[in-house]
CSV table of C-alpha atoms in Angstrom, one decimal:
chain,number,residue,atom,x,y,z
K,1,UNK,CA,12.5,4.5,3.0
K,2,UNK,CA,16.1,5.8,3.8
K,3,UNK,CA,18.3,7.0,1.1
K,4,UNK,CA,21.2,4.7,0.0
K,5,UNK,CA,23.8,6.8,-1.3
K,6,UNK,CA,26.5,4.1,-1.8
K,7,UNK,CA,26.6,0.5,-2.3
K,8,UNK,CA,26.7,-2.2,0.5
K,9,UNK,CA,25.1,-5.3,1.9
K,10,UNK,CA,22.1,-3.7,3.4
K,11,UNK,CA,21.4,-1.6,0.2
K,12,UNK,CA,21.8,-4.8,-2.0
K,13,UNK,CA,19.7,-6.9,0.3
K,14,UNK,CA,16.9,-4.3,0.4
K,15,UNK,CA,17.0,-3.8,-3.3
K,16,UNK,CA,16.6,-7.5,-4.2
K,17,UNK,CA,13.6,-7.7,-1.5
K,18,UNK,CA,11.9,-4.7,-3.0
K,19,UNK,CA,11.9,-6.0,-6.4
K,20,UNK,CA,11.0,-9.5,-5.3
K,21,UNK,CA,7.9,-7.6,-3.6
K,22,UNK,CA,7.2,-6.0,-7.0
K,23,UNK,CA,7.2,-9.3,-8.9
K,24,UNK,CA,4.8,-11.1,-6.5
K,25,UNK,CA,2.5,-8.0,-6.3
K,26,UNK,CA,2.4,-7.8,-10.0
K,27,UNK,CA,1.6,-11.5,-10.1
K,28,UNK,CA,-1.2,-11.3,-7.6
K,29,UNK,CA,-2.8,-8.2,-9.1
K,30,UNK,CA,-2.8,-10.0,-12.5
K,31,UNK,CA,-4.5,-12.9,-11.2
K,32,UNK,CA,-7.3,-10.9,-9.4
K,33,UNK,CA,-7.8,-8.6,-12.4
K,34,UNK,CA,-7.8,-11.6,-14.8
K,35,UNK,CA,-10.3,-13.4,-12.8
K,36,UNK,CA,-12.4,-10.3,-12.8
K,37,UNK,CA,-12.2,-9.8,-16.6
K,38,UNK,CA,-13.1,-13.3,-17.2
K,39,UNK,CA,-16.2,-13.1,-15.2
K,40,UNK,CA,-19.1,-12.6,-17.4
K,41,UNK,CA,-21.1,-10.8,-14.5
K,42,UNK,CA,-18.2,-8.5,-13.5
K,43,UNK,CA,-18.9,-5.1,-12.1
K,44,UNK,CA,-16.8,-1.9,-11.9
K,45,UNK,CA,-17.0,-2.0,-8.1
K,46,UNK,CA,-16.2,-6.0,-7.9
K,47,UNK,CA,-13.8,-6.3,-4.8
K,48,UNK,CA,-11.5,-8.5,-6.9
K,49,UNK,CA,-10.8,-5.5,-9.3
K,50,UNK,CA,-10.5,-3.3,-6.2
K,51,UNK,CA,-7.8,-5.5,-4.7
K,52,UNK,CA,-6.1,-5.6,-8.2
K,53,UNK,CA,-6.0,-2.0,-8.5
K,54,UNK,CA,-4.7,-1.7,-4.9
K,55,UNK,CA,-2.0,-4.0,-5.3
K,56,UNK,CA,-1.0,-2.3,-8.6
K,57,UNK,CA,-0.8,0.9,-6.7
K,58,UNK,CA,1.5,-0.6,-4.0
K,59,UNK,CA,3.6,-2.0,-6.6
K,60,UNK,CA,4.0,1.6,-8.3
K,61,UNK,CA,4.7,3.0,-4.6
K,62,UNK,CA,7.5,0.3,-4.1
K,63,UNK,CA,9.1,1.1,-7.4
K,64,UNK,CA,8.9,4.8,-7.1
K,65,UNK,CA,10.4,4.6,-3.6
K,66,UNK,CA,13.3,2.5,-4.9
K,67,UNK,CA,14.2,4.7,-7.7
K,68,UNK,CA,14.1,7.8,-5.3
K,69,UNK,CA,16.3,6.1,-2.7
K,70,UNK,CA,18.7,3.9,-4.8
K,71,UNK,CA,19.1,5.9,-7.9
K,72,UNK,CA,17.7,9.7,-7.6
K,73,UNK,CA,19.0,10.2,-4.1
K,74,UNK,CA,19.4,14.0,-4.5
K,75,UNK,CA,16.8,16.8,-4.3
K,76,UNK,CA,14.7,17.7,-6.3
K,77,UNK,CA,14.4,14.2,-8.1
K,78,UNK,CA,14.4,12.3,-4.9
K,79,UNK,CA,11.5,14.1,-3.5
K,80,UNK,CA,9.5,13.9,-6.7
K,81,UNK,CA,9.9,10.1,-6.8
K,82,UNK,CA,9.0,9.8,-3.2
K,83,UNK,CA,5.7,12.0,-3.7
K,84,UNK,CA,4.9,9.8,-6.7
K,85,UNK,CA,5.2,6.8,-4.6
K,86,UNK,CA,2.9,8.1,-1.9
K,87,UNK,CA,0.4,9.4,-4.3
K,88,UNK,CA,0.3,6.1,-6.2
K,89,UNK,CA,-0.2,4.3,-2.8
K,90,UNK,CA,-3.0,6.6,-1.8
K,91,UNK,CA,-4.9,6.6,-5.0
K,92,UNK,CA,-4.9,2.8,-5.1
K,93,UNK,CA,-6.4,3.0,-1.7
K,94,UNK,CA,-8.9,5.4,-2.8
K,95,UNK,CA,-10.0,2.8,-5.5
K,96,UNK,CA,-10.2,0.1,-3.0
K,97,UNK,CA,-12.1,2.3,-0.6
K,98,UNK,CA,-14.7,3.4,-3.1
K,99,UNK,CA,-15.6,-0.4,-3.8
K,100,UNK,CA,-15.4,-1.3,-0.1
K,101,UNK,CA,-17.7,1.5,1.0
K,102,UNK,CA,-20.5,0.3,-1.6
K,103,UNK,CA,-20.3,-3.1,0.0
K,104,UNK,CA,-20.1,-2.1,3.9
K,105,UNK,CA,-23.3,-1.7,5.7
K,106,UNK,CA,-22.0,1.2,7.6
K,107,UNK,CA,-23.0,4.9,6.7
K,108,UNK,CA,-19.4,6.1,5.7
K,109,UNK,CA,-20.7,8.6,3.2
K,110,UNK,CA,-17.3,7.8,1.3
K,111,UNK,CA,-15.3,9.3,4.3
K,112,UNK,CA,-12.5,6.9,3.5
K,113,UNK,CA,-12.4,7.9,-0.2
K,114,UNK,CA,-12.5,11.5,0.4
K,115,UNK,CA,-9.8,11.5,2.9
K,116,UNK,CA,-7.5,9.6,0.6
K,117,UNK,CA,-7.9,12.3,-2.2
K,118,UNK,CA,-7.5,15.0,0.2
K,119,UNK,CA,-4.1,13.6,1.6
K,120,UNK,CA,-3.0,12.7,-1.8
K,121,UNK,CA,-3.5,16.4,-2.9
K,122,UNK,CA,-1.7,17.4,0.3
K,123,UNK,CA,1.3,15.2,-0.4
K,124,UNK,CA,1.7,16.9,-3.7
K,125,UNK,CA,1.9,20.4,-2.5
K,126,UNK,CA,3.4,19.7,0.9
K,127,UNK,CA,7.1,20.1,1.8
K,128,UNK,CA,9.0,17.0,2.2
K,129,UNK,CA,9.2,17.0,6.0
K,130,UNK,CA,5.4,16.9,6.3
K,131,UNK,CA,4.9,14.0,4.0
K,132,UNK,CA,5.7,11.4,6.6
K,133,UNK,CA,2.9,12.8,9.0
K,134,UNK,CA,0.4,12.8,6.1
K,135,UNK,CA,1.5,9.1,5.3
K,136,UNK,CA,1.1,8.0,8.8
K,137,UNK,CA,-2.4,9.6,9.1
K,138,UNK,CA,-3.2,7.5,5.7
K,139,UNK,CA,-1.8,4.5,7.4
K,140,UNK,CA,-4.2,4.8,10.3
K,141,UNK,CA,-7.1,5.5,8.1
K,142,UNK,CA,-6.2,2.4,6.2
K,143,UNK,CA,-6.1,0.2,9.2
K,144,UNK,CA,-9.4,1.4,10.4
K,145,UNK,CA,-11.1,0.8,6.7
K,146,UNK,CA,-9.5,-2.6,6.5
K,147,UNK,CA,-10.6,-3.8,9.8
K,148,UNK,CA,-14.2,-2.7,9.1
K,149,UNK,CA,-14.1,-4.4,5.8
K,150,UNK,CA,-12.7,-7.6,7.1
K,151,UNK,CA,-15.1,-7.6,10.2
K,152,UNK,CA,-18.0,-7.3,7.8
K,153,UNK,CA,-16.7,-9.9,5.3
K,154,UNK,CA,-15.9,-12.4,8.0
K,155,UNK,CA,-19.3,-12.1,9.8
K,156,UNK,CA,-21.4,-13.4,6.7
K,157,UNK,CA,-18.9,-16.3,5.5
K,158,UNK,CA,-18.3,-19.7,6.6
K,159,UNK,CA,-15.9,-22.6,5.8
K,160,UNK,CA,-13.2,-22.2,3.1
K,161,UNK,CA,-14.3,-18.5,2.3
K,162,UNK,CA,-13.7,-17.5,5.9
K,163,UNK,CA,-10.4,-19.3,6.2
K,164,UNK,CA,-9.3,-17.2,3.0
K,165,UNK,CA,-10.6,-14.0,4.7
K,166,UNK,CA,-8.5,-14.9,7.8
K,167,UNK,CA,-5.6,-15.4,5.7
K,168,UNK,CA,-6.0,-12.2,3.9
K,169,UNK,CA,-6.3,-10.4,7.0
K,170,UNK,CA,-3.1,-11.6,8.5
K,171,UNK,CA,-1.3,-11.2,5.2
K,172,UNK,CA,-2.6,-7.5,5.3
K,173,UNK,CA,-1.6,-6.9,8.7
K,174,UNK,CA,1.9,-8.3,8.0
K,175,UNK,CA,2.1,-6.1,4.9
K,176,UNK,CA,1.2,-2.9,6.9
K,177,UNK,CA,3.7,-3.7,9.7
K,178,UNK,CA,6.4,-4.3,7.2
K,179,UNK,CA,5.5,-1.0,5.4
K,180,UNK,CA,5.9,0.8,8.5
K,181,UNK,CA,9.1,-1.1,9.4
K,182,UNK,CA,10.9,0.2,6.3
K,183,UNK,CA,10.4,3.8,7.1
K,184,UNK,CA,13.4,6.2,7.5
K,185,UNK,CA,12.8,6.6,11.3
K,186,UNK,CA,13.2,2.8,11.9
K,187,UNK,CA,16.5,2.7,9.7
K,188,UNK,CA,18.0,5.6,11.3
K,189,UNK,CA,16.7,5.3,14.9
K,190,UNK,CA,16.2,1.8,15.7
K,191,UNK,CA,18.3,-0.7,13.7
K,192,UNK,CA,19.1,-2.0,10.2
K,193,UNK,CA,17.9,-5.4,11.4
K,194,UNK,CA,14.5,-4.0,12.0
K,195,UNK,CA,14.4,-2.2,8.8
K,196,UNK,CA,15.5,-5.5,6.8
K,197,UNK,CA,12.5,-7.4,8.6
K,198,UNK,CA,10.1,-4.7,7.4
K,199,UNK,CA,11.5,-4.8,3.9
């Protein structure tokens, strides 16, 4: 996300959109975790719990980015909040991957989970100009993992469950494109309109 040092229409719209995203993300996470808690046969690696943790991490990511870009927009606090946002997102992905890799029939040997932990550690110690490349690497790993998960999930389902998986796939792809669309590069190099569409 770009740094907003002063008030303006784009800043205000983006701030409202971000906290709208936070509200609905918390809502969906609460529903998923609530269903998991009420299930008498719940397991720690249940995919509902994994999705709930993932959405909670994305919520923390959005909050941290908003605080860093709207309120603490000077180093070192800005960098601290941005790093916190990246780490929250990646650790949420690690939790999701850990559950996902137990379900997938492919011999991943927890490569997705391990790569997430390594990238999170690198973000903590890396200078700020390298964080974007690490986040991009994690985005590509995420896309690969999610594609494998949805291909596997869709193959063994029919009817309403398959339609739900299709909707989740579309929603996730839209979310990833939106996440990439609200990057600093888009705001400064392409246009504010594309950035707003991503937000």
